[in-house]
Amino acid sequence: AKLVVADLSNIEGRVQAWLAGESWKLKAFRDYDNGTGFDLYALAYAKSFGVTPESVMADKEAGGNQRQIGKVQELALGYEGGVGAFVTFAAAYNIDLDELAAKAAKAIPGNIWGQANIMLDWHRGQGRDPHRALGLSEQAWLTCESFKLAWRDAHQNIASFWKQLDETVRFAIDNPGKTYICRSLKVRRDGAWLRIVLPSGRAVCYPSPAIEAGKITYMGI
């Protein structure tokens, strides 16, 4: 027997950018595929931190991990992940977050770093120390939070898509039998099923949707 496995290049990032209408990123994918653009992981890092993609690739050739950080950004942060998701993917790609925090200190824009500190103060005001909960130093948490904020700032159409889809699903759950449009998606609840219809016409189906303690839930594993 012969097992043949195929993997599509950055398929999550491509489809997400298309659904959300992140035009600069769609062009970047087209340019990369045509051989006239940059590696998207290098571009993600460059766009978040105000450096050139050439410098990111040069860093890769020199043994640095900027491109790898860009890859972790894309995989962890593209679907509304935060510091916890970043930590999980960083572990999978062998990124030392304390070492990263030391290297990133000068690269993170001041306004992004300031926002990260505001978030840390907010968590502490709620009686939480988020870095301790994740086993991180304060500096490492602030660095990961900065990565999250920078990625979202660079992908404003995608970030707004998360919120719009969340609101649309809530409307559909509360109003069965009505179809709601969310950009190129259609969302509808009929009986015990919530369906999100894709541009292809196929639907992703969620059984027994509900809103519990303010969160969207459904039955499943």
mmCIF file of C-alpha atoms in Angstrom:
data_model
loop_
_atom_site.group_PDB
_atom_site.id
_atom_site.type_symbol
_atom_site.label_atom_id
_atom_site.label_comp_id
_atom_site.label_asym_id
_atom_site.label_seq_id
_atom_site.Cartn_x
_atom_site.Cartn_y
_atom_site.Cartn_z
ATOM 1 C CA ALA A 1 0.000 0.000 0.000
ATOM 2 C CA LYS A 2 1.144 3.528 -0.731
ATOM 3 C CA LEU A 3 -0.041 6.451 1.378
ATOM 4 C CA VAL A 4 0.075 9.812 -0.392
ATOM 5 C CA VAL A 5 -0.379 12.946 1.704
ATOM 6 C CA ALA A 6 -0.670 16.507 0.433
ATOM 7 C CA ASP A 7 -0.494 19.762 2.352
ATOM 8 C CA LEU A 8 -1.705 23.084 0.968
ATOM 9 C CA SER A 9 0.597 26.049 1.565
ATOM 10 C CA ASN A 10 -0.736 28.287 4.358
ATOM 11 C CA ILE A 11 -4.316 27.272 3.522
ATOM 12 C CA GLU A 12 -5.726 28.677 6.774
ATOM 13 C CA GLY A 13 -4.192 32.067 6.138
ATOM 14 C CA ARG A 14 -5.254 32.151 2.487
ATOM 15 C CA VAL A 15 -8.906 31.276 3.070
ATOM 16 C CA GLN A 16 -9.165 33.546 6.074
ATOM 17 C CA ALA A 17 -7.774 36.530 4.158
ATOM 18 C CA TRP A 18 -10.208 35.809 1.305
ATOM 19 C CA LEU A 19 -13.281 35.499 3.550
ATOM 20 C CA ALA A 20 -12.388 38.631 5.507
ATOM 21 C CA GLY A 21 -11.348 40.691 2.484
ATOM 22 C CA GLU A 22 -7.818 41.383 3.730
ATOM 23 C CA SER A 23 -6.775 42.782 0.341
ATOM 24 C CA TRP A 24 -3.112 43.520 1.087
ATOM 25 C CA LYS A 25 -2.626 39.923 2.172
ATOM 26 C CA LEU A 26 -4.417 38.443 -0.830
ATOM 27 C CA LYS A 27 -2.089 40.453 -3.057
ATOM 28 C CA ALA A 28 0.874 39.231 -1.011
ATOM 29 C CA PHE A 29 -0.175 35.616 -1.574
ATOM 30 C CA ARG A 30 -0.571 36.231 -5.315
ATOM 31 C CA ASP A 31 2.829 37.912 -5.523
ATOM 32 C CA TYR A 32 4.479 35.089 -3.586
ATOM 33 C CA ASP A 33 2.887 32.457 -5.828
ATOM 34 C CA ASN A 34 4.057 34.372 -8.900
ATOM 35 C CA GLY A 35 7.601 34.490 -7.577
ATOM 36 C CA THR A 36 7.563 38.263 -7.260
ATOM 37 C CA GLY A 37 6.691 38.544 -3.574
ATOM 38 C CA PHE A 38 7.954 37.527 -0.194
ATOM 39 C CA ASP A 39 7.449 34.524 2.022
ATOM 40 C CA LEU A 40 4.259 35.240 3.980
ATOM 41 C CA TYR A 41 5.704 34.311 7.362
ATOM 42 C CA ALA A 42 8.524 36.787 6.782
ATOM 43 C CA LEU A 43 5.993 39.353 5.619
ATOM 44 C CA ALA A 44 3.825 38.811 8.709
ATOM 45 C CA TYR A 45 6.747 39.546 11.000
ATOM 46 C CA ALA A 46 7.871 42.504 8.901
ATOM 47 C CA LYS A 47 4.404 44.111 8.808
ATOM 48 C CA SER A 48 3.921 43.693 12.554
ATOM 49 C CA PHE A 49 7.257 45.193 13.532
ATOM 50 C CA GLY A 50 7.966 47.763 10.884
ATOM 51 C CA VAL A 51 10.982 46.059 9.309
ATOM 52 C CA THR A 52 11.590 44.867 5.749
ATOM 53 C CA PRO A 53 10.874 41.298 4.597
ATOM 54 C CA GLU A 54 14.431 41.229 3.229
ATOM 55 C CA SER A 55 15.797 41.787 6.724
ATOM 56 C CA VAL A 56 13.637 38.949 8.073
ATOM 57 C CA MET A 57 14.968 36.537 5.454
ATOM 58 C CA ALA A 58 18.499 37.756 6.152
ATOM 59 C CA ASP A 59 17.860 37.040 9.816
ATOM 60 C CA LYS A 60 16.749 33.518 8.856
ATOM 61 C CA GLU A 61 19.948 32.950 6.865
ATOM 62 C CA ALA A 62 21.932 34.119 9.890
ATOM 63 C CA GLY A 63 20.178 31.564 12.101
ATOM 64 C CA GLY A 64 17.664 33.961 13.634
ATOM 65 C CA ASN A 65 14.033 33.152 14.377
ATOM 66 C CA GLN A 66 12.118 36.174 13.058
ATOM 67 C CA ARG A 67 10.511 34.153 10.236
ATOM 68 C CA GLN A 68 9.673 31.394 12.711
ATOM 69 C CA ILE A 69 8.010 33.990 14.919
ATOM 70 C CA GLY A 70 6.045 35.153 11.888
ATOM 71 C CA LYS A 71 4.895 31.574 11.333
ATOM 72 C CA VAL A 72 3.799 31.261 14.949
ATOM 73 C CA GLN A 73 1.967 34.582 14.612
ATOM 74 C CA GLU A 74 0.045 33.319 11.590
ATOM 75 C CA LEU A 75 -0.849 29.950 13.109
ATOM 76 C CA ALA A 76 -1.646 31.126 16.639
ATOM 77 C CA LEU A 77 -3.143 34.571 16.161
ATOM 78 C CA GLY A 78 -5.093 34.280 12.914
ATOM 79 C CA TYR A 79 -8.186 32.810 14.547
ATOM 80 C CA GLU A 80 -8.483 35.190 17.507
ATOM 81 C CA GLY A 81 -5.879 33.398 19.573
ATOM 82 C CA GLY A 82 -4.128 35.377 22.292
ATOM 83 C CA VAL A 83 -1.103 34.885 24.487
ATOM 84 C CA GLY A 84 -2.128 31.341 25.460
ATOM 85 C CA ALA A 85 -2.311 30.253 21.818
ATOM 86 C CA PHE A 86 1.015 31.927 21.107
ATOM 87 C CA VAL A 87 2.627 30.075 24.009
ATOM 88 C CA THR A 88 1.267 26.739 22.738
ATOM 89 C CA PHE A 89 2.617 27.235 19.222
ATOM 90 C CA ALA A 90 5.902 28.683 20.461
ATOM 91 C CA ALA A 91 6.470 25.460 22.396
ATOM 92 C CA ALA A 92 5.685 23.401 19.282
ATOM 93 C CA TYR A 93 8.255 25.376 17.274
ATOM 94 C CA ASN A 94 10.891 25.439 20.027
ATOM 95 C CA ILE A 95 10.867 29.189 20.591
ATOM 96 C CA ASP A 96 12.308 30.243 23.948
ATOM 97 C CA LEU A 97 9.981 33.047 25.002
ATOM 98 C CA ASP A 98 12.328 34.568 27.565
ATOM 99 C CA GLU A 99 15.093 34.677 24.984
ATOM 100 C CA LEU A 100 12.624 36.073 22.485
ATOM 101 C CA ALA A 101 11.482 38.765 24.917
ATOM 102 C CA ALA A 102 15.064 39.940 25.381
ATOM 103 C CA LYS A 103 15.670 40.089 21.622
ATOM 104 C CA ALA A 104 12.330 41.714 20.821
ATOM 105 C CA ALA A 105 12.585 44.543 23.350
ATOM 106 C CA LYS A 106 13.929 47.062 20.826
ATOM 107 C CA ALA A 107 11.834 45.822 17.901
ATOM 108 C CA ILE A 108 8.377 46.287 19.433
ATOM 109 C CA PRO A 109 6.878 49.718 18.655
ATOM 110 C CA GLY A 110 6.350 51.889 21.718
ATOM 111 C CA ASN A 111 2.612 52.274 21.190
ATOM 112 C CA ILE A 112 2.156 48.492 20.989
ATOM 113 C CA TRP A 113 4.263 47.941 24.110
ATOM 114 C CA GLY A 114 2.216 50.571 25.914
ATOM 115 C CA GLN A 115 -1.041 48.848 24.990
ATOM 116 C CA ALA A 116 0.353 45.542 26.272
ATOM 117 C CA ASN A 117 1.166 47.148 29.622
ATOM 118 C CA ILE A 118 -2.340 48.602 29.808
ATOM 119 C CA MET A 119 -3.734 45.091 29.300
ATOM 120 C CA LEU A 120 -1.492 43.711 32.028
ATOM 121 C CA ASP A 121 -2.684 46.418 34.424
ATOM 122 C CA TRP A 122 -6.289 45.613 33.484
ATOM 123 C CA HIS A 123 -5.796 41.918 34.276
ATOM 124 C CA ARG A 124 -4.245 42.805 37.614
ATOM 125 C CA GLY A 125 -7.185 45.060 38.334
ATOM 126 C CA GLN A 126 -9.351 41.949 37.888
ATOM 127 C CA GLY A 127 -7.243 40.111 40.458
ATOM 128 C CA ARG A 128 -5.262 38.081 37.906
ATOM 129 C CA ASP A 129 -1.595 37.705 37.063
ATOM 130 C CA PRO A 130 -1.885 36.307 33.528
ATOM 131 C CA HIS A 131 1.816 35.598 33.103
ATOM 132 C CA ARG A 132 1.907 33.437 36.219
ATOM 133 C CA ALA A 133 -1.111 31.448 35.031
ATOM 134 C CA LEU A 134 0.799 30.576 31.838
ATOM 135 C CA GLY A 135 4.143 30.014 33.539
ATOM 136 C CA LEU A 136 5.699 33.079 31.888
ATOM 137 C CA SER A 137 7.831 35.912 33.122
ATOM 138 C CA GLU A 138 6.176 39.318 33.032
ATOM 139 C CA GLN A 139 8.482 40.365 30.193
ATOM 140 C CA ALA A 140 7.622 37.277 28.133
ATOM 141 C CA TRP A 141 3.870 37.825 28.621
ATOM 142 C CA LEU A 142 4.159 41.464 27.565
ATOM 143 C CA THR A 143 6.122 40.403 24.484
ATOM 144 C CA CYS A 144 3.501 37.818 23.453
ATOM 145 C CA GLU A 145 0.690 40.298 24.105
ATOM 146 C CA SER A 146 2.551 42.804 21.940
ATOM 147 C CA PHE A 147 2.794 40.250 19.133
ATOM 148 C CA LYS A 148 -0.954 39.692 19.378
ATOM 149 C CA LEU A 149 -1.746 43.401 19.303
ATOM 150 C CA ALA A 150 0.646 44.052 16.414
ATOM 151 C CA TRP A 151 -0.818 41.185 14.364
ATOM 152 C CA ARG A 152 -4.359 42.443 14.881
ATOM 153 C CA ASP A 153 -3.346 45.985 14.022
ATOM 154 C CA ALA A 154 -1.843 44.710 10.753
ATOM 155 C CA HIS A 155 -4.942 42.612 9.951
ATOM 156 C CA GLN A 156 -7.837 44.935 10.722
ATOM 157 C CA ASN A 157 -10.263 43.353 8.239
ATOM 158 C CA ILE A 158 -9.691 39.910 9.734
ATOM 159 C CA ALA A 159 -10.032 41.187 13.306
ATOM 160 C CA SER A 160 -13.300 42.937 12.460
ATOM 161 C CA PHE A 161 -14.506 39.750 10.730
ATOM 162 C CA TRP A 162 -14.193 37.824 14.025
ATOM 163 C CA LYS A 163 -16.494 40.309 15.764
ATOM 164 C CA GLN A 164 -18.960 40.482 12.889
ATOM 165 C CA LEU A 165 -19.232 36.696 12.642
ATOM 166 C CA ASP A 166 -19.704 36.393 16.407
ATOM 167 C CA GLU A 167 -22.525 38.950 16.335
ATOM 168 C CA THR A 168 -24.147 37.308 13.300
ATOM 169 C CA VAL A 169 -24.144 33.870 14.923
ATOM 170 C CA ARG A 170 -25.735 35.321 18.050
ATOM 171 C CA PHE A 171 -28.510 36.902 15.982
ATOM 172 C CA ALA A 172 -29.089 33.605 14.162
ATOM 173 C CA ILE A 173 -29.258 31.599 17.392
ATOM 174 C CA ASP A 174 -31.813 33.987 18.878
ATOM 175 C CA ASN A 175 -33.912 34.240 15.696
ATOM 176 C CA PRO A 176 -34.520 30.780 14.161
ATOM 177 C CA GLY A 177 -35.673 30.609 10.557
ATOM 178 C CA LYS A 178 -33.953 33.828 9.485
ATOM 179 C CA THR A 179 -30.876 34.015 7.276
ATOM 180 C CA TYR A 180 -28.180 36.511 8.231
ATOM 181 C CA ILE A 181 -25.371 37.627 5.937
ATOM 182 C CA CYS A 182 -21.812 37.994 7.213
ATOM 183 C CA ARG A 183 -19.680 39.162 4.302
ATOM 184 C CA SER A 184 -19.493 36.091 2.020
ATOM 185 C CA LEU A 185 -21.111 33.765 4.570
ATOM 186 C CA LYS A 186 -24.760 32.997 5.322
ATOM 187 C CA VAL A 187 -25.763 32.054 8.853
ATOM 188 C CA ARG A 188 -29.072 30.471 9.762
ATOM 189 C CA ARG A 189 -30.620 28.436 12.549
ATOM 190 C CA ASP A 190 -33.346 25.908 11.816
ATOM 191 C CA GLY A 191 -34.523 23.834 14.765
ATOM 192 C CA ALA A 192 -31.575 22.202 16.505
ATOM 193 C CA TRP A 193 -29.058 23.140 13.806
ATOM 194 C CA LEU A 194 -27.014 26.242 13.136
ATOM 195 C CA ARG A 195 -25.570 26.343 9.635
ATOM 196 C CA ILE A 196 -22.833 28.582 8.298
ATOM 197 C CA VAL A 197 -23.044 28.395 4.518
ATOM 198 C CA LEU A 198 -19.721 28.875 2.746
ATOM 199 C CA PRO A 199 -19.259 30.632 -0.600
ATOM 200 C CA SER A 200 -19.061 27.183 -2.222
ATOM 201 C CA GLY A 201 -22.612 26.457 -1.079
ATOM 202 C CA ARG A 202 -21.536 23.828 1.425
ATOM 203 C CA ALA A 203 -22.530 24.347 5.054
ATOM 204 C CA VAL A 204 -20.690 23.844 8.319
ATOM 205 C CA CYS A 205 -23.286 22.519 10.780
ATOM 206 C CA TYR A 206 -23.400 22.954 14.553
ATOM 207 C CA PRO A 207 -25.941 20.963 16.615
ATOM 208 C CA SER A 208 -27.891 22.455 19.523
ATOM 209 C CA PRO A 209 -26.433 25.983 19.435
ATOM 210 C CA ALA A 210 -26.976 28.150 22.495
ATOM 211 C CA ILE A 211 -25.632 31.169 24.327
ATOM 212 C CA GLU A 212 -24.606 30.223 27.850
ATOM 213 C CA ALA A 213 -23.042 32.677 30.298
ATOM 214 C CA GLY A 214 -22.483 35.019 27.380
ATOM 215 C CA LYS A 215 -20.627 32.447 25.291
ATOM 216 C CA ILE A 216 -21.684 30.676 22.099
ATOM 217 C CA THR A 217 -21.889 26.915 22.645
ATOM 218 C CA TYR A 218 -22.938 23.835 20.690
ATOM 219 C CA MET A 219 -22.971 20.079 21.203
ATOM 220 C CA GLY A 220 -19.936 18.172 20.031
ATOM 221 C CA ILE A 221 -16.425 17.061 20.774
#
